[in-house]
Every structure is written in C-alpha cells, then in structure tokens.
C-alpha cells in the first residue's frame, strides 16, 4: 500500500516561467536559488544506509521503521564491500528510517523447495500489522504458509492464524482505509483451494471474502482509493471479469463490479503497469513496455471520473512511485524523454520527479546503476516521517548510488545541508567590438536544484561585477552571458564565476582573459547582421563549452576533447578546432524544432579520405548506438573529398533509416586538399542549394523535409543510407566559424561572406586573443644533476643553488591580416610557505632540445640571451602573477612548438604550480593578443 500525502507545494509553472528570463543578463525580480528547487522536497545526496546482498523488491513503513522484502540472505553496513560485515537476514529486514541502521526485528522468509522471495509489503492504517506477500512457505517461526503472511509490528511476530494459502506468488497488497479488508494481486489462481484469478480480498483474520475480480494474467499492483470505495487493479492482464481491459481496471471495493475499463490501446498491448499510488485526487500508474511505440512512462488518472489527467511518454520502464507534497517521485531506468522535450536517448537515469498536475520533469536526479537481476535499477519507494525529518527510501537491484558502491537500499532526506552542490561553471571571455567584453558560461549541473545564482568577478576582485540567476537541468545546461561595458580598449581583463544553490557555493571557475578590442571584424559582424541564431567561433582552449556569439546563447557542447586553438580560417578571427574523425563532435545544448527554412554555414580544412558528416540536424546528441534515429539537413564529405547536402528521409532508425524520400545534391570537385573552404547549405521556398567557396555547386527545387525536434551537430552523426555515404560518419578535419540562420541566405550574401572570410571583401581583421596551456613543463636541480622532475606538480627557479624551469607551448601562426601585439605569461605560486621570492626572474627563449620526461640538469638545453620579460618580486604564496612578454621578440616563434625558460641570478627560490597540478586554474598559461596589421 502506498498512501501519498498531498501538501501545499510550489507550482511547477512558477519555476519554469522563470527560465526564459533568466538565461541572459541580470533579472532584478528573480528569486535567489535555494538548496532544492520547489516543489521538490528531497535532496539528491544519498544518506548512509545499510545494504543487502540481493534484490529488495518491496518497501513499507510504520512508526519510523522501514521494512524491506526481497531476495537476499544478509545485510551489511554502509561502505562495506559485498561479503564483508554481513549479518543474516533472509529475504526480510527492518531499519530505522532516520538512521538507516537495522532494528531488532528479524524474520526469515523461506520455502521448502525453490527460491523464496518477498515481493510485496503493506501496513495497516493503524500501523499495527505488516502484510508480506511473495513466494514462501514459512515466515519467522510459522510454517505452512503460502504467499501471504501477517506480522504483528509491535512484537515482530508472524500471526499463525492468518493463512490464506495462495497457490502462486503474491505481488501486490493494499489495505482498505478502515483496515478491515486486505486486497492482493499476483500470479495465483486459487486461495485456500477456492478459485480467485490474480486478485482477491481477505479479512484481517485471513478469510477469503466473496469479492472477485478475475483477470486472465498477472496482477502487479493494487490501490484502494482514499475514500475506500474503489480498487484500482494493474498488471499484465487483458481482461477483468471477462471484459476487455488491458493493464488497468477500476472495480468496486464492495462487490468488485467494474467501474471503469481501459481497453487495449489505452495502455499498448506491449506494455504492463508495474505500480500504483494515490494522493486522493488521482491515481498514478507506472508503465513498463517494449519498443519505442509502447508505454514506459507514467500516467495520472482523475479519481472523479477516471479520465486521464496527463501521460508522460518517457522510455525506460517505471517500477515504483510515491507522492509527497504534490510531487510524483519515480524509480525507473528512463533513457529517452525526447518525446516530451526532455533528455535525448543517451545514458539511463533512474529517478525522476514531476508535479502531480504536470508531467514536465523537475530538477531531481540522484542516480543508481542497473545492478543485478533484470538490471532495471530501483524497484520500490516508500516515505517515512520521523522527528528527525522526512525520508524517501528506495530499493531495488542496483549496486551503486550516485556513483558510489551501495547495494539495493538507499534513502534521501529533506535536510538541505545534504543537498547536491552545483558544479563549477565553465566559462569563456571574448571581445567582439570596441568598448565591450562578453563573458559566457555554461550553466552548472545540480542534481536537486534547477535554479542557481551566479556571480561574475573581474581581475581578482572579491566583489562581483555581475549577479544573475539561471535555470538548468543535467541534460540542458544553457549558455548564460554578461557583457562588461566598463572596459578600456587594448586592456586585458580576467573573469571568474561562481555558482550557488543557496547552501553551497562553488569554487571560482578557471580564470578567462580577454583584451578589449579596438575594432570589429567585418566577417563576424556580417554573420550577426545577416541574422545568425547560432554562431560557434571555436575560440576556446579547453573545456566542454562551445560558446555562442550570435546573441541567442545557443551554445554547443564539445564531446571527447577535440584539439583546440588551431589556426583559424578567417583573417583576424582567432582559432579553430580540429576533430579526430571517430569520437569528437559538437552538439547544440538547446533542442530545436526542425526548421523548413534555414542556412548552415561553416569553414572546413581536411585531407581525409574517409569522409564524414560535417554539419547537420539530428534527434539525438550521442554517438555509436546513440546516434540520431532521424537525421537530415546533412552536409557531409564523401570518401573522395566531394561535398554533399541532403534533406528528408524516414524516421525510426539510425540516420532516419525508416524509408522515405531523401534529396541529395553533390559537388563535382573534391575539397580534401588541406586548404580552407567555405561551405553553406540552404533550404527555403526555392528548394535546397549547396555553396562552396562562395559559389553554388548543386541545387534541387523540390526537396524532401523531415519534421521532428532535435539538435544541431558539427562533426558527426549517422549517415547510413545516404547517397555516396562515406566510410566514416565522423569528420576528420578542422572546422571554424559555424553559423545557423533562420533564413535561406541569398547567393549574394553567401558570396559576400566568402569574400570577407578570405580578406577579399575588405574590412580588415579583428583583434583577438588566444589562451594557451603548456604542453610540457619541468624543472632541473643543480644539486641533483641526474634527476628528472617531469611529473612534479611544481616548478622551481633559483640562481644559486640553481633551479631552472622550462615551459613548452604550441604557438599558433598569427591569423591572416593580423600581428602579435600582446603576450602575457600567467603563473601561480604554490601553497608552500616559502613559495614566494623577493628576487626577479627572467623569461628567455630555449634554443636547445628537451623533453618533459627526459630533461635533467646534466642535459639541460641551451638558452637564448634574449629576455622576453621579467617577473619582479613575486613574494606571495598561492597568488597569480603575470609576466608581460615582448611581442616583437616572441613573434619570430609563432607557428611552431617553442619553449621558454625561467631563470634567476638570486638565491631566493620561487615555487610555481606546473601543468601536472589537478586544479586547471593553477597551471601555466600564455595569453596572446593579435591585432589587425
């Protein structure tokens, strides 16, 4: 029995209504974040709880004690490995709800033959009797039972007189509100030798009543309404009392006459209902189906007329439900909620929450693994109110909770001190025109809080320059942005960001620097002027955020760490990104309805002979078996280097492999020649056109089109079945300046972009900066001449007794039309008490050879006499320092793998963090600024 409590809670709509207004700048009226987002009550951090060595199928609660039934033989403390510290507990155990520790109540459920199991538990309304159902013949000291037992909770003893003797497994139990009738469901066909097919009703003495609701197949769940007048049946069945009613039916609690039937189709024939719960106004059902067209989600029935209130269509069998404060919590293995506009078909999630009035998913996502047995994860949920707080208990066949070993039992509480903390924001900063620097960051992940508060700090200040709030979910972490207009052209600024849920505040994000521009770039301004709604420039040097500079905050997510900071395609436009052709790609964080009028634009450089998908639209974000089922608007390269653009096709399989018409246009020339090429694909009222290097190379006036929702993707997705589909679905090459428009660009616009992008259109380049991390670093010690320190997390510099440090950077060539006008080496002293120094330290080019793994004092490389810059008296520990380098002297090293050394003539050592340190913020960085020449 699952009695749900419906208390006043915040409406889901009030939370989601904030979303649209919270993703841009500051919102003065926005509420501050709280540790959990209302109406969610429970935190996502699991609490210390005992474990079992097998599956826990069922839970029930009474008086602060949680009862667990299943198929197991022992329990063990939290943190104990399987087989360690075990105490015998045969298929049943009782736990203190507030501590997670076992109570003294111990009963064994066994069989004379076969494997015994407890599959259902329910407590009487007066909290005095626990009913246990399953497949067993003995419980405690009472033998001769068959499938159902009654337990006196106060004494933890089995009532020997209660013995209805079912001939097969009991799977579901509920008790009438007056406590006088026990309703059961399962696989049985008789009780005490009397025919009762899958459902039956008993007195509290165990006598069979005349109530008969025969079903043709198993009963999985049973729920009495709160007024006691009706009983909802659920399971595998297709008929009840001979009438067509699949998986669900409502019957009278007094005589079992049918109140409401649900003929096959309401619940698809391929689905069953595994659990039921009520809150008085509705009954909520958990579906388990097979196949994409089945029912795996949850549905709500109004108890007034038994009509459907709502249904969610997530895929991934639901097993357990409970309602608390107007929120329906579910245990499942949901893996695809894209039909609801939620997460795509990628990794499984095992807990969800939604309002009883609206199936939109709420921000509550603790997780388990699949576990043992049927590998479905959670199997049962129950609630317990105690003087210490309210607890949500979960059980099943999992062996981890939130990534940590924990078998079959876990629990969550309402104490916000145990709430999940946000992840540290991932940020980037760029200047796209005079008088402004744009700071963009990916919203943080928080498993029990969607609404977070963000503070932006500049140049190490302890006072934020900007505060805002934003709403995110684990699968949708949109870009937020702040424009700093209080900047001076030519000056470099540093920005860091924190996220807070009201209880936990993250560490400062990695510092991102940008130099306020003195001019705009004609190319980027034209892209924005022509209406780009997504514009990825690939200026990042690390992280997962592909920031969007269109103004729509339609950021991308880098997958599998591509090679950042490659020389860019457009004069003056800083950098590009290289993809490996097998696992690296970028997808849009935002989900979109597939447009019928649009343009796709990007620059590519490749020598691949295996082709690949360059740009397109698909209904999923994953790779491998998680590629898109529907995927079109595909710009791809064939094995011989020709370019193709395809639209349309059927759904239902990878790449839209369900048939349907595809329209493909192709170039005759090959473009895998290692040079930069400009590619634009458009679709509109006049059809589709593919442009390369400013000119049309193919068109079709009557293209096919698909209607679905999905994501823009760069670098890979399924191409199965497409014309001249290449060997690889993933593109090996460098991409730059990707833009999506809601219009079909004209031929003149395309030609204009190409002219500007190659410098032929005038307008010059733009000022840009790039931040590089050291690819190798190490130091040498004059007192240990043969020792290599390549794996050390620190660097050391001193004149006497000598230490020297070396740093290698992959320096890009200056973008076309620009020159190096600024260079800053960023270093951080360690936390060692003597890390700072009163001496000065020179930065000089390294002229000899060295490697991080091999350099020692004895084989140290030769150094140039040129001093690029000097660091004076870095005397504080755990402090960031910057060395301004001479850009004219450094320019000669651009476009190469080059090294610098830190040297000194003094005797006071300087200790710095190296690139081996775990905190990315602390690693050496080189910031280069390029300006129009």
PDB file of C-alpha atoms in Angstrom, residues 796-801 803 833-841 873-875 904-911:
ATOM      1  CA  UNK A 796      61.254  25.833  -9.252  1.00  0.00           C
ATOM      2  CA  UNK A 797      63.538  28.721 -10.202  1.00  0.00           C
ATOM      3  CA  UNK A 798      66.663  29.978  -8.389  1.00  0.00           C
ATOM      4  CA  UNK A 799      70.057  31.299  -9.357  1.00  0.00           C
ATOM      5  CA  UNK A 800      72.155  29.771  -6.583  1.00  0.00           C
ATOM      6  CA  UNK A 801      71.986  26.706  -5.934  1.00  0.00           C
ATOM      7  CA  UNK A 803      66.926  25.645 -10.348  1.00  0.00           C
ATOM      8  CA  UNK A 833      55.227  28.648   2.852  1.00  0.00           C
ATOM      9  CA  UNK A 834      58.467  29.574   1.035  1.00  0.00           C
ATOM     10  CA  UNK A 835      56.946  29.588  -2.481  1.00  0.00           C
ATOM     11  CA  UNK A 836      57.230  33.370  -2.958  1.00  0.00           C
ATOM     12  CA  UNK A 837      60.506  35.142  -3.669  1.00  0.00           C
ATOM     13  CA  UNK A 838      61.984  38.632  -3.279  1.00  0.00           C
ATOM     14  CA  UNK A 839      64.122  38.155  -6.397  1.00  0.00           C
ATOM     15  CA  UNK A 840      63.368  38.875 -10.053  1.00  0.00           C
ATOM     16  CA  UNK A 841      63.005  36.184 -12.713  1.00  0.00           C
ATOM     17  CA  UNK A 873      59.454  40.058  -6.619  1.00  0.00           C
ATOM     18  CA  UNK A 874      56.572  37.528  -6.703  1.00  0.00           C
ATOM     19  CA  UNK A 875      56.683  37.293  -2.901  1.00  0.00           C
ATOM     20  CA  UNK A 904      67.272  33.942 -11.957  1.00  0.00           C
ATOM     21  CA  UNK A 905      70.555  35.202 -10.511  1.00  0.00           C
ATOM     22  CA  UNK A 906      69.288  35.398  -6.918  1.00  0.00           C
ATOM     23  CA  UNK A 907      69.371  32.875  -4.075  1.00  0.00           C
ATOM     24  CA  UNK A 908      65.690  33.054  -3.018  1.00  0.00           C
ATOM     25  CA  UNK A 909      63.773  30.205  -4.701  1.00  0.00           C
ATOM     26  CA  UNK A 910      60.422  30.655  -6.471  1.00  0.00           C
ATOM     27  CA  UNK A 911      57.965  27.705  -6.478  1.00  0.00           C
TER      28      UNK A 911
END
